[in-house]
Amino acid sequence: MAFLCLDISCLYIFLLCKAFGCTLASNVEIKVNPPQNFEIVDPGYLGYLYLQWQPPLAVDNFKECTIEYELKYRNVDSAIWKTIITKNLHYKYGFDLNKGVEAKIHTLLSAHCANGSEVQSSWSEATYWKPEQGSLETKIRDMDCIYYNWQYLLCSWKPGIGVHFDTNYSLFYWYEGLDNVLQCAEYIKENGKNIGCRFPKLESPEYKDFFICVNGSSESSPIRSSYFIFELQNIVKPLPPDYLSLTVKNSFDINLTWSIPEGPIPARCFIYEILFTEAGRSWMTNTIENEMHITRALNESQELCFLVRSKVNIYCSDDGIWSEWSDEHCWEDFPYEERSFFSSGDTLLTYQFPFT
C-alpha cells in the first residue's frame, strides 16, 4: 500500500532525507498542492485579461526544488486549450469578450524533487464572463477595419437589426502602450448616426493585439456591446505601384519593372500580382520583386496589356488586403519604320508609363 505524503511533517521528512542521504522507499508518493487564489481579472482593456494566482500551500518546503505551473486557457466555445508552463504568478492574454473565458492551472514539481517522477497537483479552475445587456440583434453588424498603407486605420459598421431610431454607437480602443482606453475622436456619420471611425495616427500599433469595443445607447432598450481583436499588420491595404517601365526586345521578350508603392511599408514586405491580357487571353502571376521577365504568348499579336497590384507578404504579416489595381497599360507593336532609328541588330524599344 503506497504511503501518501500529504502533510507538512511528511514533507519535512522528505527534505531531511534529501539533505542527509537517507533512502526513501519506492512506494512513497509525494504530493504537491495546487496554486491558491486562481482568478481571471479584467483591468478594463477590452479583452486583455490578467490570469493570476498565489503559490500553493507548503511551497516553502520545496525551496531547493523547481516549482512551475501549467496553465491552460481558452474561450468557452473553442475546442483547443492553449497551454503555457511558467514560473511566474501571472499571465496576460487577449480574449474575445463576446464569449466566456475559462482557464485552469496546476502545480508541477520536477522529477529530481519527487522520487524520480514529475508530480502534478490537482487543477484549480476559473471562469470569466463579461456581463451582457441588450438582445443579440442590437449589436452592430458587418464590422470592417482596414489599415490603409500602414498609416491610418478606418473602421465601419452597420447598425443592429430593428434598433430604435434613437440608437447610436460609440467605439473604444486600446493596445499595449496606451495608458488608458480611448474613444474614437473622429466618427464617420450617416444621418447623424455613427457608422465608423477614422483613427488618428497611431504610435507603433503593429504586431500587437488591437482591441475594439463598439457599444450603444438608446432610451428605449439596452444595446449589446461588440468586441473585436485585430493585428493591424494583417489588415493592411497598400497603394498600388504608380510607375512602370516596359522594355521589349525582338517584339516578344519583355522586361517589366515598377516602383515600390509609396509609404512606410518596407520594400521587402511586398508581394505583387500582375495581370496580363493578350489577344483576348488573360493570365496572372506573382512575384516578390518589383521586376519581371516574360515571353509573349503570341508573337504575332500586336498588343499586350497589363495591370499591377500589391499586398503585404508573408514575411511581414499573416494576411493582408490587395491594393487596388493600377490603371491598365498596353504595349503596341508599331510599324517597322517608326522604330528604325534604333541601332542595328536586335530592335530595342523602351516605354515608360506613369500610372494615374
mmCIF file of C-alpha atoms in Angstrom, residues 11-294:
data_model
loop_
_atom_site.group_PDB
_atom_site.id
_atom_site.type_symbol
_atom_site.label_atom_id
_atom_site.label_comp_id
_atom_site.label_asym_id
_atom_site.label_seq_id
_atom_site.Cartn_x
_atom_site.Cartn_y
_atom_site.Cartn_z
ATOM 1 C CA LEU A 11 7.421 16.898 3.590
ATOM 2 C CA TYR A 12 9.998 17.694 6.269
ATOM 3 C CA ILE A 13 10.973 14.029 6.388
ATOM 4 C CA PHE A 14 11.349 14.062 2.650
ATOM 5 C CA LEU A 15 13.628 17.130 2.737
ATOM 6 C CA LEU A 16 15.751 15.697 5.573
ATOM 7 C CA CYS A 17 16.264 12.585 3.550
ATOM 8 C CA LYS A 18 17.310 14.722 0.613
ATOM 9 C CA ALA A 19 19.792 16.624 2.802
ATOM 10 C CA PHE A 20 21.344 13.669 4.674
ATOM 11 C CA GLY A 21 21.185 10.976 2.074
ATOM 12 C CA CYS A 22 18.637 8.606 3.581
ATOM 13 C CA THR A 23 16.774 6.354 1.206
ATOM 14 C CA LEU A 24 13.047 6.717 0.648
ATOM 15 C CA ALA A 25 11.044 3.645 -0.152
ATOM 16 C CA SER A 26 9.965 3.477 -3.751
ATOM 17 C CA ASN A 27 6.334 3.354 -2.713
ATOM 18 C CA VAL A 28 6.425 6.800 -1.037
ATOM 19 C CA GLU A 29 4.139 9.125 -3.008
ATOM 20 C CA ILE A 30 4.954 12.849 -2.953
ATOM 21 C CA LYS A 31 2.044 15.276 -3.202
ATOM 22 C CA VAL A 32 2.031 18.976 -4.049
ATOM 23 C CA ASN A 33 -0.841 21.402 -3.597
ATOM 24 C CA PRO A 34 -2.489 23.396 -6.423
ATOM 25 C CA PRO A 35 -1.953 27.158 -6.720
ATOM 26 C CA GLN A 36 -4.053 29.330 -4.437
ATOM 27 C CA ASN A 37 -6.500 32.129 -5.289
ATOM 28 C CA PHE A 38 -6.521 31.497 -9.031
ATOM 29 C CA GLU A 39 -8.604 34.174 -10.762
ATOM 30 C CA ILE A 40 -9.210 35.944 -14.058
ATOM 31 C CA VAL A 41 -9.115 39.726 -13.681
ATOM 32 C CA ASP A 42 -10.461 42.245 -16.183
ATOM 33 C CA PRO A 43 -8.466 45.520 -15.922
ATOM 34 C CA GLY A 44 -10.819 47.195 -18.415
ATOM 35 C CA TYR A 45 -8.681 46.827 -21.572
ATOM 36 C CA LEU A 46 -11.492 45.444 -23.766
ATOM 37 C CA GLY A 47 -10.361 41.816 -23.632
ATOM 38 C CA TYR A 48 -6.782 41.935 -22.385
ATOM 39 C CA LEU A 49 -7.184 39.898 -19.199
ATOM 40 C CA TYR A 50 -4.896 39.038 -16.295
ATOM 41 C CA LEU A 51 -4.719 35.433 -15.089
ATOM 42 C CA GLN A 52 -3.119 35.414 -11.660
ATOM 43 C CA TRP A 53 -2.571 33.083 -8.701
ATOM 44 C CA GLN A 54 -0.620 32.582 -5.470
ATOM 45 C CA PRO A 55 1.903 29.828 -4.632
ATOM 46 C CA PRO A 56 0.485 26.569 -3.261
ATOM 47 C CA LEU A 57 0.365 25.817 0.441
ATOM 48 C CA ALA A 58 3.620 24.450 1.940
ATOM 49 C CA VAL A 59 5.615 25.649 -1.078
ATOM 50 C CA ASP A 60 8.418 26.750 1.308
ATOM 51 C CA ASN A 61 9.138 23.093 1.884
ATOM 52 C CA PHE A 62 10.343 22.885 -1.717
ATOM 53 C CA LYS A 63 12.828 25.767 -1.665
ATOM 54 C CA GLU A 64 15.523 23.663 -3.298
ATOM 55 C CA CYS A 65 13.147 22.390 -5.973
ATOM 56 C CA THR A 66 11.849 23.906 -9.179
ATOM 57 C CA ILE A 67 8.182 24.864 -8.868
ATOM 58 C CA GLU A 68 6.417 25.519 -12.153
ATOM 59 C CA TYR A 69 2.818 25.981 -13.206
ATOM 60 C CA GLU A 70 0.986 24.591 -16.209
ATOM 61 C CA LEU A 71 -1.722 26.997 -17.335
ATOM 62 C CA LYS A 72 -4.448 26.180 -19.869
ATOM 63 C CA TYR A 73 -6.909 28.764 -21.193
ATOM 64 C CA ARG A 74 -9.461 29.306 -23.969
ATOM 65 C CA ASN A 75 -12.709 30.976 -24.927
ATOM 66 C CA VAL A 76 -15.508 28.674 -23.879
ATOM 67 C CA ASP A 77 -16.578 27.689 -27.423
ATOM 68 C CA SER A 78 -13.049 26.755 -28.533
ATOM 69 C CA ALA A 79 -12.156 23.085 -28.936
ATOM 70 C CA ILE A 80 -8.473 23.790 -28.278
ATOM 71 C CA TRP A 81 -6.817 24.729 -24.995
ATOM 72 C CA LYS A 82 -3.773 26.969 -25.262
ATOM 73 C CA THR A 83 -1.035 25.937 -22.836
ATOM 74 C CA ILE A 84 1.982 27.561 -21.227
ATOM 75 C CA ILE A 85 4.377 26.427 -18.500
ATOM 76 C CA THR A 86 5.712 29.238 -16.362
ATOM 77 C CA LYS A 87 7.435 30.014 -13.061
ATOM 78 C CA ASN A 88 5.582 33.329 -12.786
ATOM 79 C CA LEU A 89 2.442 34.016 -10.785
ATOM 80 C CA HIS A 90 0.557 35.776 -13.565
ATOM 81 C CA TYR A 91 -0.098 35.679 -17.286
ATOM 82 C CA LYS A 92 -1.708 38.231 -19.625
ATOM 83 C CA TYR A 93 -3.595 37.401 -22.789
ATOM 84 C CA GLY A 94 -6.169 38.859 -25.176
ATOM 85 C CA PHE A 95 -9.567 37.133 -25.219
ATOM 86 C CA ASP A 96 -12.743 37.606 -27.238
ATOM 87 C CA LEU A 97 -15.162 39.114 -24.727
ATOM 88 C CA ASN A 98 -18.144 38.259 -26.921
ATOM 89 C CA LYS A 99 -17.683 34.824 -25.343
ATOM 90 C CA GLY A 100 -16.845 33.488 -21.920
ATOM 91 C CA VAL A 101 -13.301 32.673 -20.811
ATOM 92 C CA GLU A 102 -12.175 29.621 -18.877
ATOM 93 C CA ALA A 103 -8.786 28.624 -17.514
ATOM 94 C CA LYS A 104 -7.235 26.012 -15.266
ATOM 95 C CA ILE A 105 -3.842 25.670 -13.627
ATOM 96 C CA HIS A 106 -1.894 23.152 -11.591
ATOM 97 C CA THR A 107 1.491 22.948 -9.885
ATOM 98 C CA LEU A 108 4.395 20.968 -11.344
ATOM 99 C CA LEU A 109 7.163 19.566 -9.138
ATOM 100 C CA SER A 110 10.265 18.477 -11.057
ATOM 101 C CA ALA A 111 11.318 14.818 -11.089
ATOM 102 C CA HIS A 112 14.558 15.277 -9.107
ATOM 103 C CA CYS A 113 12.493 16.520 -6.160
ATOM 104 C CA ALA A 114 9.833 13.819 -6.354
ATOM 105 C CA ASN A 115 11.481 10.435 -6.275
ATOM 106 C CA GLY A 116 12.311 10.457 -9.983
ATOM 107 C CA SER A 117 8.892 11.290 -11.426
ATOM 108 C CA GLU A 118 7.321 14.696 -12.070
ATOM 109 C CA VAL A 119 4.475 15.427 -9.660
ATOM 110 C CA GLN A 120 1.367 17.377 -10.623
ATOM 111 C CA SER A 121 -1.207 18.871 -8.301
ATOM 112 C CA SER A 122 -4.929 18.812 -8.897
ATOM 113 C CA TRP A 123 -6.351 21.597 -11.091
ATOM 114 C CA SER A 124 -7.561 24.981 -9.937
ATOM 115 C CA GLU A 125 -10.169 26.471 -12.278
ATOM 116 C CA ALA A 126 -11.535 29.936 -13.020
ATOM 117 C CA THR A 127 -14.041 31.454 -15.455
ATOM 118 C CA TYR A 128 -14.932 34.948 -16.586
ATOM 119 C CA TRP A 129 -17.994 36.296 -18.409
ATOM 120 C CA LYS A 130 -18.489 39.897 -19.417
ATOM 121 C CA PRO A 131 -21.923 40.975 -18.153
ATOM 122 C CA GLU A 132 -24.295 41.189 -21.115
ATOM 123 C CA GLN A 133 -27.128 43.598 -21.708
ATOM 124 C CA GLY A 134 -29.455 44.027 -24.648
ATOM 125 C CA SER A 135 -30.552 41.449 -27.198
ATOM 126 C CA LEU A 136 -28.151 39.943 -29.706
ATOM 127 C CA GLU A 137 -29.906 41.740 -32.592
ATOM 128 C CA THR A 138 -28.907 45.148 -31.217
ATOM 129 C CA LYS A 139 -25.182 44.532 -31.809
ATOM 130 C CA ILE A 140 -23.547 46.258 -34.747
ATOM 131 C CA ARG A 141 -23.208 44.255 -37.975
ATOM 132 C CA ASP A 142 -20.545 43.858 -40.665
ATOM 133 C CA MET A 143 -17.625 45.406 -38.792
ATOM 134 C CA ASP A 144 -14.840 46.121 -41.283
ATOM 135 C CA CYS A 145 -11.429 47.577 -40.410
ATOM 136 C CA ILE A 146 -8.661 48.414 -42.890
ATOM 137 C CA TYR A 147 -5.201 49.751 -42.057
ATOM 138 C CA TYR A 148 -4.504 51.861 -45.145
ATOM 139 C CA ASN A 149 -0.907 51.801 -46.313
ATOM 140 C CA TRP A 150 0.343 51.080 -42.778
ATOM 141 C CA GLN A 151 -0.538 54.701 -41.950
ATOM 142 C CA TYR A 152 -4.151 55.189 -40.851
ATOM 143 C CA LEU A 153 -6.930 52.927 -39.656
ATOM 144 C CA LEU A 154 -10.562 53.165 -40.686
ATOM 145 C CA CYS A 155 -13.393 51.010 -39.292
ATOM 146 C CA SER A 156 -17.030 50.952 -40.382
ATOM 147 C CA TRP A 157 -20.163 49.045 -39.351
ATOM 148 C CA LYS A 158 -23.913 48.775 -39.832
ATOM 149 C CA PRO A 159 -26.469 49.285 -37.048
ATOM 150 C CA GLY A 160 -28.127 46.322 -35.374
ATOM 151 C CA ILE A 161 -31.328 44.900 -36.793
ATOM 152 C CA GLY A 162 -34.525 46.681 -35.838
ATOM 153 C CA VAL A 163 -32.948 49.038 -33.294
ATOM 154 C CA HIS A 164 -34.868 52.127 -32.220
ATOM 155 C CA PHE A 165 -34.287 55.285 -34.247
ATOM 156 C CA ASP A 166 -32.558 56.991 -31.301
ATOM 157 C CA THR A 167 -29.847 54.281 -31.108
ATOM 158 C CA ASN A 168 -26.284 55.468 -31.573
ATOM 159 C CA TYR A 169 -22.973 53.623 -31.223
ATOM 160 C CA SER A 170 -19.593 54.560 -29.726
ATOM 161 C CA LEU A 171 -16.201 52.980 -30.389
ATOM 162 C CA PHE A 172 -13.441 52.482 -27.825
ATOM 163 C CA TYR A 173 -9.983 51.034 -28.417
ATOM 164 C CA TRP A 174 -6.810 50.010 -26.634
ATOM 165 C CA TYR A 175 -3.481 48.355 -27.423
ATOM 166 C CA GLU A 176 -0.383 47.732 -25.360
ATOM 167 C CA GLY A 177 1.457 51.030 -25.000
ATOM 168 C CA LEU A 178 -1.637 53.132 -24.270
ATOM 169 C CA ASP A 179 -2.177 54.158 -20.679
ATOM 170 C CA ASN A 180 -5.967 54.070 -20.971
ATOM 171 C CA VAL A 181 -8.791 53.008 -23.231
ATOM 172 C CA LEU A 182 -9.525 55.757 -25.768
ATOM 173 C CA GLN A 183 -12.734 56.708 -27.542
ATOM 174 C CA CYS A 184 -12.901 57.418 -31.253
ATOM 175 C CA ALA A 185 -12.137 61.080 -31.849
ATOM 176 C CA GLU A 186 -13.447 61.277 -35.443
ATOM 177 C CA TYR A 187 -16.634 59.380 -36.173
ATOM 178 C CA ILE A 188 -17.956 58.709 -39.658
ATOM 179 C CA LYS A 189 -21.633 59.644 -39.648
ATOM 180 C CA GLU A 190 -24.706 58.868 -41.700
ATOM 181 C CA ASN A 191 -27.964 60.688 -40.969
ATOM 182 C CA GLY A 192 -26.390 61.966 -37.776
ATOM 183 C CA LYS A 193 -25.510 58.452 -36.503
ATOM 184 C CA ASN A 194 -22.056 56.972 -36.019
ATOM 185 C CA ILE A 195 -21.287 54.271 -38.610
ATOM 186 C CA GLY A 196 -17.490 54.253 -38.441
ATOM 187 C CA CYS A 197 -14.313 55.749 -37.063
ATOM 188 C CA ARG A 198 -11.236 57.376 -38.551
ATOM 189 C CA PHE A 199 -8.375 56.858 -36.141
ATOM 190 C CA PRO A 200 -5.589 59.351 -35.516
ATOM 191 C CA LYS A 201 -2.010 58.441 -36.298
ATOM 192 C CA LEU A 202 -1.244 55.521 -34.018
ATOM 193 C CA GLU A 203 2.081 55.098 -32.248
ATOM 194 C CA SER A 204 3.638 51.706 -33.110
ATOM 195 C CA PRO A 205 0.439 49.618 -33.028
ATOM 196 C CA GLU A 206 1.722 46.880 -35.350
ATOM 197 C CA TYR A 207 2.429 43.347 -34.117
ATOM 198 C CA LYS A 208 0.232 43.884 -31.070
ATOM 199 C CA ASP A 209 -3.353 42.912 -30.358
ATOM 200 C CA PHE A 210 -5.578 45.896 -31.123
ATOM 201 C CA PHE A 211 -8.753 45.741 -29.013
ATOM 202 C CA ILE A 212 -12.000 47.425 -30.024
ATOM 203 C CA CYS A 213 -15.371 47.655 -28.313
ATOM 204 C CA VAL A 214 -18.419 49.170 -30.017
ATOM 205 C CA ASN A 215 -21.291 49.755 -27.612
ATOM 206 C CA GLY A 216 -24.505 51.660 -27.992
ATOM 207 C CA SER A 217 -27.110 53.708 -26.220
ATOM 208 C CA SER A 218 -30.844 54.046 -26.627
ATOM 209 C CA GLU A 219 -33.577 55.358 -24.353
ATOM 210 C CA SER A 220 -35.896 52.576 -25.454
ATOM 211 C CA SER A 221 -33.809 49.439 -24.807
ATOM 212 C CA PRO A 222 -30.292 48.273 -23.830
ATOM 213 C CA ILE A 223 -27.755 47.729 -26.634
ATOM 214 C CA ARG A 224 -25.412 44.718 -26.745
ATOM 215 C CA SER A 225 -21.684 45.528 -26.943
ATOM 216 C CA SER A 226 -19.414 44.010 -29.597
ATOM 217 C CA TYR A 227 -15.738 43.188 -29.092
ATOM 218 C CA PHE A 228 -13.025 42.737 -31.714
ATOM 219 C CA ILE A 229 -9.311 41.910 -31.742
ATOM 220 C CA PHE A 230 -7.158 42.818 -34.748
ATOM 221 C CA GLU A 231 -3.476 42.643 -35.556
ATOM 222 C CA LEU A 232 -3.105 45.697 -37.739
ATOM 223 C CA GLN A 233 -0.296 44.317 -39.915
ATOM 224 C CA ASN A 234 -2.792 41.651 -41.065
ATOM 225 C CA ILE A 235 -5.388 44.139 -42.351
ATOM 226 C CA VAL A 236 -3.052 46.453 -44.301
ATOM 227 C CA LYS A 237 -4.208 47.650 -47.712
ATOM 228 C CA PRO A 238 -1.212 49.239 -49.502
ATOM 229 C CA LEU A 239 -1.102 51.509 -52.508
ATOM 230 C CA PRO A 240 -0.548 50.057 -55.993
ATOM 231 C CA PRO A 241 2.715 50.749 -57.835
ATOM 232 C CA ASP A 242 2.422 54.090 -59.599
ATOM 233 C CA TYR A 243 5.130 53.890 -62.257
ATOM 234 C CA LEU A 244 6.082 51.120 -64.674
ATOM 235 C CA SER A 245 8.918 50.709 -67.116
ATOM 236 C CA LEU A 246 8.454 48.356 -70.059
ATOM 237 C CA THR A 247 11.288 47.108 -72.266
ATOM 238 C CA VAL A 248 10.522 44.999 -75.341
ATOM 239 C CA LYS A 249 13.223 43.084 -77.187
ATOM 240 C CA ASN A 250 12.593 41.400 -80.562
ATOM 241 C CA SER A 251 8.880 42.118 -80.100
ATOM 242 C CA PHE A 252 8.385 39.119 -77.783
ATOM 243 C CA ASP A 253 10.891 39.247 -74.882
ATOM 244 C CA ILE A 254 9.561 41.690 -72.276
ATOM 245 C CA ASN A 255 11.115 43.103 -69.114
ATOM 246 C CA LEU A 256 8.868 44.855 -66.600
ATOM 247 C CA THR A 257 9.909 46.971 -63.641
ATOM 248 C CA TRP A 258 7.754 49.142 -61.391
ATOM 249 C CA SER A 259 8.187 51.498 -58.495
ATOM 250 C CA ILE A 260 7.842 50.418 -54.877
ATOM 251 C CA PRO A 261 4.479 51.728 -53.585
ATOM 252 C CA GLU A 262 4.858 54.944 -51.655
ATOM 253 C CA GLY A 263 4.555 54.998 -47.882
ATOM 254 C CA PRO A 264 6.184 53.467 -44.792
ATOM 255 C CA ILE A 265 5.854 49.792 -45.777
ATOM 256 C CA PRO A 266 9.374 48.339 -46.285
ATOM 257 C CA ALA A 267 10.175 47.165 -49.817
ATOM 258 C CA ARG A 268 10.866 43.618 -48.537
ATOM 259 C CA CYS A 269 7.251 43.383 -47.291
ATOM 260 C CA PHE A 270 5.535 43.454 -50.696
ATOM 261 C CA ILE A 271 4.178 40.804 -52.990
ATOM 262 C CA TYR A 272 2.879 41.818 -56.411
ATOM 263 C CA GLU A 273 0.258 40.362 -58.691
ATOM 264 C CA ILE A 274 0.460 41.102 -62.404
ATOM 265 C CA LEU A 275 -2.483 40.592 -64.763
ATOM 266 C CA PHE A 276 -1.657 40.208 -68.453
ATOM 267 C CA THR A 277 -4.048 40.303 -71.411
ATOM 268 C CA GLU A 278 -3.044 39.357 -74.942
ATOM 269 C CA ALA A 279 -5.339 38.577 -77.897
ATOM 270 C CA GLY A 280 -8.320 38.087 -75.592
ATOM 271 C CA ARG A 281 -6.417 35.693 -73.307
ATOM 272 C CA SER A 282 -5.636 36.675 -69.691
ATOM 273 C CA TRP A 283 -3.287 35.233 -67.093
ATOM 274 C CA MET A 284 -1.828 36.250 -63.740
ATOM 275 C CA THR A 285 1.442 35.732 -61.941
ATOM 276 C CA ASN A 286 3.007 36.757 -58.617
ATOM 277 C CA THR A 287 6.424 37.945 -57.584
ATOM 278 C CA ILE A 288 8.072 39.464 -54.519
ATOM 279 C CA GLU A 289 10.394 41.501 -56.741
ATOM 280 C CA ASN A 290 9.423 44.741 -58.427
ATOM 281 C CA GLU A 291 10.578 43.446 -61.801
ATOM 282 C CA MET A 292 9.799 40.525 -64.089
ATOM 283 C CA HIS A 293 10.823 38.986 -67.416
ATOM 284 C CA ILE A 294 8.189 37.319 -69.610
#
